[in-house]
PDB file of C-alpha atoms and ligand atoms in Angstrom:
ATOM      1  CA  MET A   1      97.497  -5.353  32.097  1.00 52.00           C
ATOM      2  CA  ALA A   2      94.801  -4.816  29.523  1.00 63.00           C
ATOM      3  CA  GLN A   3      91.314  -4.724  30.986  1.00 83.00           C
ATOM      4  CA  LEU A   4      89.404  -7.932  30.255  1.00 93.00           C
ATOM      5  CA  TYR A   5      85.646  -8.142  29.810  1.00 95.00           C
ATOM      6  CA  PRO A   6      84.350  -8.956  33.303  1.00 94.00           C
ATOM      7  CA  TRP A   7      82.866 -12.347  32.305  1.00 95.00           C
ATOM      8  CA  LEU A   8      86.300 -13.484  31.080  1.00 96.00           C
ATOM      9  CA  THR A   9      88.026 -12.794  34.399  1.00 95.00           C
ATOM     10  CA  PRO A  10      87.044 -16.008  36.280  1.00 95.00           C
ATOM     11  CA  LEU A  11      88.470 -18.215  33.531  1.00 97.00           C
ATOM     12  CA  TRP A  12      91.522 -16.001  33.119  1.00 97.00           C
ATOM     13  CA  GLU A  13      92.271 -16.349  36.843  1.00 97.00           C
ATOM     14  CA  GLN A  14      92.082 -20.149  36.539  1.00 97.00           C
ATOM     15  CA  TRP A  15      94.459 -20.037  33.594  1.00 97.00           C
ATOM     16  CA  GLN A  16      96.833 -17.771  35.508  1.00 97.00           C
ATOM     17  CA  ALA A  17      96.932 -20.263  38.387  1.00 97.00           C
ATOM     18  CA  HIS A  18      97.854 -23.020  35.923  1.00 97.00           C
ATOM     19  CA  LEU A  19     100.538 -20.865  34.309  1.00 96.00           C
ATOM     20  CA  GLU A  20     101.992 -19.858  37.701  1.00 96.00           C
ATOM     21  CA  ALA A  21     102.220 -23.533  38.658  1.00 96.00           C
ATOM     22  CA  ASP A  22     103.710 -24.396  35.257  1.00 93.00           C
ATOM     23  CA  ARG A  23     100.981 -26.940  34.575  1.00 92.00           C
ATOM     24  CA  PHE A  24      99.022 -25.441  31.716  1.00 95.00           C
ATOM     25  CA  PRO A  25      98.185 -28.345  29.365  1.00 95.00           C
ATOM     26  CA  ASN A  26      99.995 -28.681  26.020  1.00 94.00           C
ATOM     27  CA  ALA A  27      96.640 -28.922  24.300  1.00 96.00           C
ATOM     28  CA  ALA A  28      93.716 -26.816  25.475  1.00 97.00           C
ATOM     29  CA  LEU A  29      90.287 -26.270  23.971  1.00 97.00           C
ATOM     30  CA  LEU A  30      88.427 -23.046  24.693  1.00 98.00           C
ATOM     31  CA  ILE A  31      84.692 -23.299  24.033  1.00 96.00           C
ATOM     32  CA  ALA A  32      83.091 -19.905  23.532  1.00 94.00           C
ATOM     33  CA  LYS A  33      79.752 -19.119  21.926  1.00 91.00           C
ATOM     34  CA  PRO A  34      79.666 -16.158  19.531  1.00 91.00           C
ATOM     35  CA  GLY A  35      79.389 -12.750  21.169  1.00 94.00           C
ATOM     36  CA  PHE A  36      81.606 -13.399  24.192  1.00 96.00           C
ATOM     37  CA  GLY A  37      84.758 -11.665  22.941  1.00 96.00           C
ATOM     38  CA  GLU A  38      87.015 -14.664  23.513  1.00 96.00           C
ATOM     39  CA  ASP A  39      89.786 -13.150  21.356  1.00 96.00           C
ATOM     40  CA  GLN A  40      90.619 -10.886  24.286  1.00 96.00           C
ATOM     41  CA  LEU A  41      91.303 -13.927  26.450  1.00 97.00           C
ATOM     42  CA  VAL A  42      93.323 -15.673  23.745  1.00 97.00           C
ATOM     43  CA  SER A  43      95.420 -12.567  23.269  1.00 96.00           C
ATOM     44  CA  GLN A  44      95.988 -12.041  26.990  1.00 97.00           C
ATOM     45  CA  PHE A  45      96.942 -15.703  27.409  1.00 97.00           C
ATOM     46  CA  SER A  46      99.382 -15.660  24.494  1.00 97.00           C
ATOM     47  CA  ARG A  47     101.066 -12.463  25.667  1.00 97.00           C
ATOM     48  CA  ALA A  48     101.428 -13.897  29.178  1.00 97.00           C
ATOM     49  CA  VAL A  49     102.962 -17.157  27.931  1.00 96.00           C
ATOM     50  CA  MET A  50     105.390 -15.395  25.602  1.00 96.00           C
ATOM     51  CA  CYS A  51     106.618 -12.860  28.197  1.00 96.00           C
ATOM     52  CA  SER A  52     110.143 -13.705  29.319  1.00 94.00           C
ATOM     53  CA  ASN A  53     109.850 -11.973  32.706  1.00 94.00           C
ATOM     54  CA  PHE A  54     106.566 -13.165  34.213  1.00 94.00           C
ATOM     55  CA  ALA A  55     104.795 -16.536  34.109  1.00 92.00           C
ATOM     56  CA  ALA A  56     101.148 -15.473  34.156  1.00 95.00           C
ATOM     57  CA  GLU A  57     100.938 -11.937  32.792  1.00 95.00           C
ATOM     58  CA  PRO A  58     102.797  -9.886  30.214  1.00 96.00           C
ATOM     59  CA  CYS A  59     105.347  -7.442  31.690  1.00 96.00           C
ATOM     60  CA  GLY A  60     104.928  -5.197  28.674  1.00 94.00           C
ATOM     61  CA  PHE A  61     108.562  -4.174  28.264  1.00 95.00           C
ATOM     62  CA  CYS A  62     110.670  -7.285  27.546  1.00 96.00           C
ATOM     63  CA  HIS A  63     111.751  -8.110  24.002  1.00 95.00           C
ATOM     64  CA  SER A  64     109.089 -10.847  23.718  1.00 96.00           C
ATOM     65  CA  CYS A  65     106.318  -8.541  24.924  1.00 96.00           C
ATOM     66  CA  GLN A  66     107.384  -5.929  22.396  1.00 97.00           C
ATOM     67  CA  LEU A  67     107.384  -8.467  19.586  1.00 96.00           C
ATOM     68  CA  MET A  68     103.885  -9.565  20.643  1.00 96.00           C
ATOM     69  CA  GLU A  69     102.788  -5.940  20.743  1.00 95.00           C
ATOM     70  CA  SER A  70     103.883  -5.447  17.135  1.00 96.00           C
ATOM     71  CA  ASN A  71     102.381  -8.820  16.022  1.00 94.00           C
ATOM     72  CA  ASN A  72     105.854 -10.011  15.098  1.00 93.00           C
ATOM     73  CA  HIS A  73     106.744 -12.767  17.526  1.00 95.00           C
ATOM     74  CA  PRO A  74     108.294 -15.699  15.603  1.00 93.00           C
ATOM     75  CA  ASP A  75     107.080 -18.240  18.196  1.00 94.00           C
ATOM     76  CA  PHE A  76     103.441 -17.157  18.179  1.00 95.00           C
ATOM     77  CA  HIS A  77     101.054 -18.349  15.467  1.00 95.00           C
ATOM     78  CA  TRP A  78      97.331 -17.661  15.231  1.00 95.00           C
ATOM     79  CA  ILE A  79      95.870 -19.993  12.579  1.00 95.00           C
ATOM     80  CA  LYS A  80      92.576 -18.968  10.994  1.00 95.00           C
ATOM     81  CA  PRO A  81      90.843 -19.887   7.726  1.00 95.00           C
ATOM     82  CA  GLU A  82      92.408 -17.990   4.828  1.00 92.00           C
ATOM     83  CA  LYS A  83      88.960 -16.613   4.084  1.00 90.00           C
ATOM     84  CA  GLU A  84      86.214 -16.151   6.661  1.00 85.00           C
ATOM     85  CA  GLY A  85      83.769 -19.056   6.596  1.00 82.00           C
ATOM     86  CA  LYS A  86      86.219 -21.326   4.746  1.00 90.00           C
ATOM     87  CA  ALA A  87      88.006 -24.385   6.120  1.00 92.00           C
ATOM     88  CA  ILE A  88      91.371 -24.460   7.857  1.00 95.00           C
ATOM     89  CA  THR A  89      93.303 -26.609   5.395  1.00 94.00           C
ATOM     90  CA  VAL A  90      95.565 -29.595   5.869  1.00 95.00           C
ATOM     91  CA  ASP A  91      98.465 -27.504   4.539  1.00 95.00           C
ATOM     92  CA  GLN A  92      97.948 -24.931   7.278  1.00 95.00           C
ATOM     93  CA  ILE A  93      97.959 -27.711   9.886  1.00 95.00           C
ATOM     94  CA  ARG A  94     101.080 -29.357   8.417  1.00 94.00           C
ATOM     95  CA  GLN A  95     102.774 -25.983   8.735  1.00 92.00           C
ATOM     96  CA  CYS A  96     101.699 -25.907  12.439  1.00 90.00           C
ATOM     97  CA  ASN A  97     103.099 -29.384  12.929  1.00 90.00           C
ATOM     98  CA  ARG A  98     106.463 -28.298  11.560  1.00 89.00           C
ATOM     99  CA  LEU A  99     106.454 -25.285  13.876  1.00 87.00           C
ATOM    100  CA  ALA A 100     105.603 -27.539  16.816  1.00 87.00           C
ATOM    101  CA  GLN A 101     108.609 -29.758  16.119  1.00 85.00           C
ATOM    102  CA  GLU A 102     111.107 -26.936  15.655  1.00 82.00           C
ATOM    103  CA  SER A 103     112.797 -25.343  18.623  1.00 77.00           C
ATOM    104  CA  SER A 104     111.709 -21.891  19.718  1.00 75.00           C
ATOM    105  CA  GLN A 105     113.325 -18.923  18.039  1.00 77.00           C
ATOM    106  CA  LEU A 106     113.560 -17.042  21.326  1.00 78.00           C
ATOM    107  CA  ALA A 107     114.158 -20.018  23.635  1.00 74.00           C
ATOM    108  CA  GLY A 108     110.789 -19.664  25.365  1.00 86.00           C
ATOM    109  CA  TYR A 109     107.412 -21.195  24.652  1.00 91.00           C
ATOM    110  CA  ARG A 110     105.750 -21.500  21.295  1.00 93.00           C
ATOM    111  CA  VAL A 111     102.005 -20.886  21.182  1.00 96.00           C
ATOM    112  CA  ILE A 112      99.801 -22.054  18.324  1.00 96.00           C
ATOM    113  CA  VAL A 113      96.176 -20.899  18.344  1.00 97.00           C
ATOM    114  CA  ILE A 114      93.728 -22.623  15.977  1.00 97.00           C
ATOM    115  CA  GLN A 115      90.464 -20.725  15.534  1.00 96.00           C
ATOM    116  CA  PRO A 116      87.781 -21.741  14.843  1.00 95.00           C
ATOM    117  CA  ALA A 117      89.023 -25.272  15.451  1.00 96.00           C
ATOM    118  CA  ASP A 118      85.754 -26.707  14.074  1.00 94.00           C
ATOM    119  CA  SER A 119      86.622 -25.264  10.663  1.00 94.00           C
ATOM    120  CA  MET A 120      89.429 -27.815  10.249  1.00 94.00           C
ATOM    121  CA  ASN A 121      88.300 -30.370   7.705  1.00 90.00           C
ATOM    122  CA  GLU A 122      88.763 -34.033   8.510  1.00 90.00           C
ATOM    123  CA  SER A 123      92.209 -34.429   6.958  1.00 93.00           C
ATOM    124  CA  ALA A 124      93.411 -31.264   8.716  1.00 94.00           C
ATOM    125  CA  ALA A 125      92.074 -32.569  12.046  1.00 94.00           C
ATOM    126  CA  ASN A 126      93.775 -35.932  11.508  1.00 94.00           C
ATOM    127  CA  ALA A 127      97.053 -34.231  10.690  1.00 94.00           C
ATOM    128  CA  LEU A 128      96.830 -32.229  13.922  1.00 95.00           C
ATOM    129  CA  LEU A 129      95.983 -35.310  15.943  1.00 94.00           C
ATOM    130  CA  LYS A 130      99.427 -36.845  15.384  1.00 88.00           C
ATOM    131  CA  THR A 131     101.122 -33.751  16.777  1.00 91.00           C
ATOM    132  CA  LEU A 132      98.785 -33.595  19.774  1.00 92.00           C
ATOM    133  CA  GLU A 133      99.579 -37.239  20.550  1.00 90.00           C
ATOM    134  CA  THR A 134     103.303 -36.519  20.848  1.00 87.00           C
ATOM    135  CA  PRO A 135     103.425 -33.050  22.395  1.00 83.00           C
ATOM    136  CA  SER A 136     106.628 -31.099  22.388  1.00 85.00           C
ATOM    137  CA  PRO A 137     107.166 -29.770  25.947  1.00 84.00           C
ATOM    138  CA  SER A 138     107.556 -26.083  25.164  1.00 89.00           C
ATOM    139  CA  CYS A 139     104.752 -25.850  22.603  1.00 93.00           C
ATOM    140  CA  LEU A 140     101.182 -25.006  23.638  1.00 95.00           C
ATOM    141  CA  PHE A 141      98.218 -25.561  21.358  1.00 96.00           C
ATOM    142  CA  LEU A 142      95.085 -23.550  22.077  1.00 97.00           C
ATOM    143  CA  LEU A 143      92.044 -24.574  20.042  1.00 97.00           C
ATOM    144  CA  VAL A 144      89.082 -22.199  20.045  1.00 97.00           C
ATOM    145  CA  SER A 145      85.593 -23.287  19.022  1.00 96.00           C
ATOM    146  CA  SER A 146      81.963 -22.323  19.482  1.00 92.00           C
ATOM    147  CA  ALA A 147      80.799 -25.836  18.658  1.00 85.00           C
ATOM    148  CA  ALA A 148      82.860 -28.552  20.345  1.00 85.00           C
ATOM    149  CA  SER A 149      80.378 -31.167  19.087  1.00 88.00           C
ATOM    150  CA  GLN A 150      81.616 -30.506  15.550  1.00 89.00           C
ATOM    151  CA  LEU A 151      85.192 -31.479  16.438  1.00 92.00           C
ATOM    152  CA  LEU A 152      86.510 -35.003  16.082  1.00 92.00           C
ATOM    153  CA  PRO A 153      86.158 -36.782  19.458  1.00 93.00           C
ATOM    154  CA  THR A 154      89.768 -37.895  19.096  1.00 92.00           C
ATOM    155  CA  ILE A 155      90.780 -34.218  19.076  1.00 94.00           C
ATOM    156  CA  THR A 156      88.595 -33.137  22.006  1.00 94.00           C
ATOM    157  CA  SER A 157      89.767 -36.068  24.112  1.00 94.00           C
ATOM    158  CA  ARG A 158      93.381 -34.865  23.696  1.00 94.00           C
ATOM    159  CA  CYS A 159      92.556 -31.367  24.933  1.00 96.00           C
ATOM    160  CA  GLN A 160      91.723 -30.018  28.335  1.00 96.00           C
ATOM    161  CA  GLN A 161      88.418 -28.197  27.852  1.00 96.00           C
ATOM    162  CA  TRP A 162      87.423 -24.804  29.210  1.00 96.00           C
ATOM    163  CA  HIS A 163      84.147 -22.912  28.828  1.00 95.00           C
ATOM    164  CA  ILE A 164      83.400 -19.222  29.022  1.00 94.00           C
ATOM    165  CA  SER A 165      80.337 -18.972  31.253  1.00 90.00           C
ATOM    166  CA  PRO A 166      77.740 -16.269  30.572  1.00 89.00           C
ATOM    167  CA  PRO A 167      77.624 -13.542  33.209  1.00 90.00           C
ATOM    168  CA  GLU A 168      74.700 -13.372  35.664  1.00 88.00           C
ATOM    169  CA  ALA A 169      71.766 -11.349  34.271  1.00 84.00           C
ATOM    170  CA  ALA A 170      72.175  -8.523  36.821  1.00 84.00           C
ATOM    171  CA  GLU A 171      75.924  -8.283  36.223  1.00 89.00           C
ATOM    172  CA  LEU A 172      75.382  -8.178  32.468  1.00 92.00           C
ATOM    173  CA  THR A 173      72.728  -5.444  32.741  1.00 90.00           C
ATOM    174  CA  THR A 174      75.079  -3.325  34.865  1.00 91.00           C
ATOM    175  CA  TRP A 175      77.880  -3.737  32.343  1.00 94.00           C
ATOM    176  CA  LEU A 176      75.598  -2.945  29.385  1.00 95.00           C
ATOM    177  CA  THR A 177      74.230   0.159  31.104  1.00 94.00           C
ATOM    178  CA  GLU A 178      77.770   1.392  31.820  1.00 95.00           C
ATOM    179  CA  GLN A 179      78.835   0.784  28.231  1.00 94.00           C
ATOM    180  CA  THR A 180      75.842   2.332  26.499  1.00 94.00           C
ATOM    181  CA  GLN A 181      74.494   4.847  29.042  1.00 93.00           C
ATOM    182  CA  LYS A 182      71.108   3.675  27.767  1.00 91.00           C
ATOM    183  CA  ASN A 183      68.168   1.943  29.312  1.00 89.00           C
ATOM    184  CA  VAL A 184      68.689  -1.815  28.873  1.00 92.00           C
ATOM    185  CA  PRO A 185      65.384  -3.674  28.292  1.00 92.00           C
ATOM    186  CA  SER A 186      65.018  -6.702  30.555  1.00 88.00           C
ATOM    187  CA  TYR A 187      64.613  -9.061  27.580  1.00 94.00           C
ATOM    188  CA  ALA A 188      67.596  -7.773  25.550  1.00 94.00           C
ATOM    189  CA  ALA A 189      70.174 -10.291  26.812  1.00 92.00           C
ATOM    190  CA  HIS A 190      67.622 -13.136  26.679  1.00 91.00           C
ATOM    191  CA  ILE A 191      66.840 -12.782  22.950  1.00 93.00           C
ATOM    192  CA  ASN A 192      70.554 -12.467  22.214  1.00 92.00           C
ATOM    193  CA  GLY A 193      71.344 -15.790  23.881  1.00 88.00           C
ATOM    194  CA  ASN A 194      72.851 -13.940  26.902  1.00 90.00           C
ATOM    195  CA  ALA A 195      75.888 -13.150  24.760  1.00 93.00           C
ATOM    196  CA  PRO A 196      77.241  -9.832  26.079  1.00 96.00           C
ATOM    197  CA  LEU A 197      78.685  -8.404  22.859  1.00 96.00           C
ATOM    198  CA  SER A 198      75.637  -9.344  20.746  1.00 94.00           C
ATOM    199  CA  THR A 199      73.410  -7.684  23.351  1.00 95.00           C
ATOM    200  CA  LEU A 200      75.647  -4.617  23.339  1.00 96.00           C
ATOM    201  CA  LYS A 201      75.255  -4.341  19.570  1.00 95.00           C
ATOM    202  CA  PHE A 202      71.480  -4.831  19.904  1.00 95.00           C
ATOM    203  CA  ILE A 203      71.268  -1.836  22.239  1.00 95.00           C
ATOM    204  CA  GLU A 204      73.800   0.380  20.478  1.00 94.00           C
ATOM    205  CA  ASP A 205      72.116  -0.147  17.103  1.00 93.00           C
ATOM    206  CA  ASP A 206      68.640   0.474  18.560  1.00 92.00           C
ATOM    207  CA  GLU A 207      67.569  -2.943  17.342  1.00 94.00           C
ATOM    208  CA  GLN A 208      64.834  -3.180  19.957  1.00 93.00           C
ATOM    209  CA  LYS A 209      62.699  -0.908  17.759  1.00 94.00           C
ATOM    210  CA  ARG A 210      62.966  -3.443  14.967  1.00 94.00           C
ATOM    211  CA  TYR A 211      62.319  -6.315  17.330  1.00 96.00           C
ATOM    212  CA  LEU A 212      59.208  -4.657  18.787  1.00 96.00           C
ATOM    213  CA  ALA A 213      57.866  -3.915  15.300  1.00 95.00           C
ATOM    214  CA  ILE A 214      58.253  -7.571  14.303  1.00 95.00           C
ATOM    215  CA  GLU A 215      56.577  -8.694  17.522  1.00 96.00           C
ATOM    216  CA  GLN A 216      53.686  -6.292  16.956  1.00 96.00           C
ATOM    217  CA  GLN A 217      53.178  -7.504  13.397  1.00 96.00           C
ATOM    218  CA  LEU A 218      53.085 -11.137  14.482  1.00 96.00           C
ATOM    219  CA  VAL A 219      50.500 -10.416  17.175  1.00 96.00           C
ATOM    220  CA  GLU A 220      48.366  -8.714  14.500  1.00 95.00           C
ATOM    221  CA  ILE A 221      48.681 -11.675  12.117  1.00 95.00           C
ATOM    222  CA  VAL A 222      47.639 -14.108  14.853  1.00 94.00           C
ATOM    223  CA  SER A 223      44.635 -11.836  15.522  1.00 91.00           C
ATOM    224  CA  GLN A 224      43.677 -12.227  11.810  1.00 83.00           C
ATOM    225  CA  GLY A 225      44.423  -8.582  11.070  1.00 84.00           C
ATOM    226  CA  GLY A 226      48.054  -8.419  10.037  1.00 87.00           C
ATOM    227  CA  ASP A 227      49.945  -8.175   6.786  1.00 92.00           C
ATOM    228  CA  ALA A 228      51.866 -11.456   6.423  1.00 93.00           C
ATOM    229  CA  ILE A 229      53.429 -10.401   3.117  1.00 93.00           C
ATOM    230  CA  LYS A 230      54.934  -7.296   4.688  1.00 94.00           C
ATOM    231  CA  LEU A 231      56.233  -9.212   7.707  1.00 95.00           C
ATOM    232  CA  ALA A 232      57.765 -11.929   5.489  1.00 93.00           C
ATOM    233  CA  LYS A 233      59.615  -9.200   3.606  1.00 92.00           C
ATOM    234  CA  ASP A 234      60.768  -7.495   6.838  1.00 90.00           C
ATOM    235  CA  LEU A 235      62.003 -10.785   8.280  1.00 91.00           C
ATOM    236  CA  SER A 236      63.953 -11.851   5.231  1.00 83.00           C
ATOM    237  CA  GLY A 237      66.165  -8.737   5.486  1.00 81.00           C
ATOM    238  CA  ASP A 238      68.188 -10.141   8.384  1.00 85.00           C
ATOM    239  CA  ILE A 239      66.754 -13.577   8.433  1.00 87.00           C
ATOM    240  CA  GLU A 240      68.870 -15.548  10.890  1.00 86.00           C
ATOM    241  CA  LYS A 241      68.601 -12.976  13.626  1.00 89.00           C
ATOM    242  CA  SER A 242      64.908 -12.204  12.977  1.00 93.00           C
ATOM    243  CA  LEU A 243      63.828 -15.843  13.041  1.00 94.00           C
ATOM    244  CA  LEU A 244      65.752 -16.405  16.244  1.00 93.00           C
ATOM    245  CA  TRP A 245      63.922 -13.446  17.789  1.00 95.00           C
ATOM    246  CA  LEU A 246      60.619 -15.032  16.737  1.00 96.00           C
ATOM    247  CA  TRP A 247      61.757 -18.303  18.251  1.00 96.00           C
ATOM    248  CA  TYR A 248      62.328 -16.556  21.586  1.00 97.00           C
ATOM    249  CA  LEU A 249      58.915 -14.869  21.257  1.00 97.00           C
ATOM    250  CA  LEU A 250      57.158 -18.210  20.664  1.00 97.00           C
ATOM    251  CA  THR A 251      58.994 -20.101  23.405  1.00 97.00           C
ATOM    252  CA  ASP A 252      58.327 -17.272  25.890  1.00 97.00           C
ATOM    253  CA  THR A 253      54.653 -17.431  24.856  1.00 97.00           C
ATOM    254  CA  GLN A 254      54.635 -21.169  25.588  1.00 97.00           C
ATOM    255  CA  LYS A 255      55.957 -20.396  29.056  1.00 96.00           C
ATOM    256  CA  VAL A 256      53.096 -17.932  29.595  1.00 96.00           C
ATOM    257  CA  HIS A 257      50.684 -20.745  28.685  1.00 95.00           C
ATOM    258  CA  PHE A 258      52.327 -22.812  31.415  1.00 94.00           C
ATOM    259  CA  GLY A 259      51.862 -19.958  33.895  1.00 94.00           C
ATOM    260  CA  LEU A 260      55.566 -19.081  34.131  1.00 91.00           C
ATOM    261  CA  GLN A 261      56.295 -15.399  34.696  1.00 85.00           C
ATOM    262  CA  LEU A 262      59.886 -14.679  33.764  1.00 87.00           C
ATOM    263  CA  SER A 263      61.358 -11.207  34.163  1.00 87.00           C
ATOM    264  CA  SER A 264      63.420 -11.753  31.014  1.00 89.00           C
ATOM    265  CA  ALA A 265      60.384 -12.664  28.864  1.00 92.00           C
ATOM    266  CA  VAL A 266      59.814 -10.600  25.722  1.00 95.00           C
ATOM    267  CA  PRO A 267      57.078  -7.954  26.131  1.00 95.00           C
ATOM    268  CA  GLY A 268      54.693  -9.465  23.535  1.00 95.00           C
ATOM    269  CA  ALA A 269      54.549 -12.969  25.022  1.00 96.00           C
ATOM    270  CA  GLN A 270      51.495 -12.179  27.151  1.00 95.00           C
ATOM    271  CA  ALA A 271      49.509 -10.607  24.276  1.00 95.00           C
ATOM    272  CA  LEU A 272      50.381 -13.490  21.971  1.00 96.00           C
ATOM    273  CA  ALA A 273      49.446 -16.110  24.568  1.00 96.00           C
ATOM    274  CA  GLU A 274      45.974 -14.541  24.861  1.00 95.00           C
ATOM    275  CA  ARG A 275      45.427 -14.852  21.104  1.00 95.00           C
ATOM    276  CA  ILE A 276      46.717 -18.327  20.247  1.00 95.00           C
ATOM    277  CA  GLU A 277      45.784 -21.867  21.262  1.00 95.00           C
ATOM    278  CA  TYR A 278      48.606 -23.875  22.807  1.00 96.00           C
ATOM    279  CA  ASN A 279      48.505 -26.640  20.173  1.00 96.00           C
ATOM    280  CA  LEU A 280      48.898 -24.253  17.266  1.00 96.00           C
ATOM    281  CA  LEU A 281      51.617 -22.382  19.138  1.00 97.00           C
ATOM    282  CA  TYR A 282      53.477 -25.630  19.745  1.00 97.00           C
ATOM    283  CA  GLN A 283      53.184 -26.728  16.092  1.00 96.00           C
ATOM    284  CA  GLN A 284      54.353 -23.349  14.852  1.00 97.00           C
ATOM    285  CA  THR A 285      57.348 -23.346  17.216  1.00 97.00           C
ATOM    286  CA  GLN A 286      58.388 -26.778  15.909  1.00 97.00           C
ATOM    287  CA  ALA A 287      57.845 -25.632  12.318  1.00 97.00           C
ATOM    288  CA  LEU A 288      59.952 -22.527  12.966  1.00 97.00           C
ATOM    289  CA  GLN A 289      62.764 -24.657  14.383  1.00 96.00           C
ATOM    290  CA  THR A 290      62.706 -26.782  11.215  1.00 95.00           C
ATOM    291  CA  LEU A 291      62.599 -23.675   9.038  1.00 94.00           C
ATOM    292  CA  ILE A 292      65.636 -22.181  10.809  1.00 92.00           C
ATOM    293  CA  GLU A 293      67.568 -25.425  10.269  1.00 91.00           C
ATOM    294  CA  GLN A 294      66.557 -25.572   6.591  1.00 91.00           C
ATOM    295  CA  LEU A 295      67.574 -22.003   5.926  1.00 88.00           C
ATOM    296  CA  THR A 296      70.953 -22.378   7.667  1.00 82.00           C
ATOM    297  CA  GLN A 297      71.807 -25.606   5.879  1.00 81.00           C
ATOM    298  CA  HIS A 298      70.625 -24.784   2.365  1.00 82.00           C
ATOM    299  CA  THR A 299      71.234 -21.634   0.456  1.00 77.00           C
ATOM    300  CA  GLY A 300      69.199 -20.856  -2.629  1.00 81.00           C
ATOM    301  CA  LEU A 301      65.807 -21.521  -1.038  1.00 82.00           C
ATOM    302  CA  ASN A 302      63.050 -18.983  -1.557  1.00 87.00           C
ATOM    303  CA  ARG A 303      63.244 -17.602   1.963  1.00 89.00           C
ATOM    304  CA  GLU A 304      60.430 -15.121   1.709  1.00 90.00           C
ATOM    305  CA  LEU A 305      58.021 -17.738   0.373  1.00 91.00           C
ATOM    306  CA  LEU A 306      58.912 -20.270   3.094  1.00 93.00           C
ATOM    307  CA  ILE A 307      58.428 -17.657   5.820  1.00 94.00           C
ATOM    308  CA  LEU A 308      55.161 -16.525   4.262  1.00 93.00           C
ATOM    309  CA  ASP A 309      53.897 -20.097   4.249  1.00 94.00           C
ATOM    310  CA  TRP A 310      54.821 -20.418   7.916  1.00 95.00           C
ATOM    311  CA  LEU A 311      53.027 -17.144   8.739  1.00 95.00           C
ATOM    312  CA  PHE A 312      49.868 -18.236   6.871  1.00 94.00           C
ATOM    313  CA  LYS A 313      49.659 -21.352   9.029  1.00 94.00           C
ATOM    314  CA  PHE A 314      48.854 -19.152  12.020  1.00 93.00           C
ATOM    315  CA  ASN A 315      45.474 -18.661  10.345  1.00 87.00           C
ATOM    316  CA  GLY A 316      45.137 -22.246   9.140  1.00 79.00           C
ATOM    317  CA  ASP A 317      46.074 -21.359   5.536  1.00 71.00           C
ATOM    318  CA  THR A 318      49.001 -22.248   3.369  1.00 65.00           C
ATOM    319  CA  CYS A 319      50.457 -20.676   0.275  1.00 62.00           C
ATOM    320  CA  LEU A 320      52.547 -23.631  -0.924  1.00 62.00           C
TER     321      LEU A 320
HETATM  322 ZN1  LIG B   1     107.421  -9.381  29.039  1.00 51.00          ZN
END
């Protein structure tokens, strides 16, 4: 059996128990935040279901397993948007519905994976709903999403839901150290939302240097000595990630103000807390939250200018 990421194993074992007992639901929803490598679990699950020898793991040598290996199994369908970031269309879902009603080509199960399920538009979701309401016994639907709240409640209520839980901090650090053979900073997982694969990339790409430089620049700006224009430029290079890092920096700094000492806190939180009043810190954290939402929802904004304006407010100024 292929080696799974260690944080996927607990859920995989639950799924195996359901498969062994022949009571895996016809409609399942897997909720996984980005950076958890859930495709590995989806693939392992599909190969296990399709195998004609074993119930809860792929044997690796039967005809079905070989067809899965070569991505050629006629009863396995992995539905994704035709282009990344686009919607899963109603036509794609109608095609799924036809497949769900047909009988299996190889007399076993059919598996239909829909990922990301939240990229179905409303008419696609409604088309799927009808099929989920009248499940065909040998057809399993597995929906995968990072944002279950964006799915129609009528869809989620039809599915049994499963979550991938983040690994414990110590377990994650051990895994990251094994993978990278590098020193793993105690805050690395924290500022990557405890997502193992995002943290791995952070360490492998030496992103902590960039993080620490951003942190240093912000501390200087708050101390009235920094170059806000330079920092605004640096941040807008990889804006979503950089602003999220700043958000972790500010919220960790708030915790320092409250006297909380967390081992996962970013290194600059203490220095920043010594240089900024709590009220201003609080206002700027709220403003950053709003800015992040604005920039994710609207393209075409002048990002650098908006960030610069936010940075100026640390010194009571504004550029807008
Ligand atoms: Zn097999």
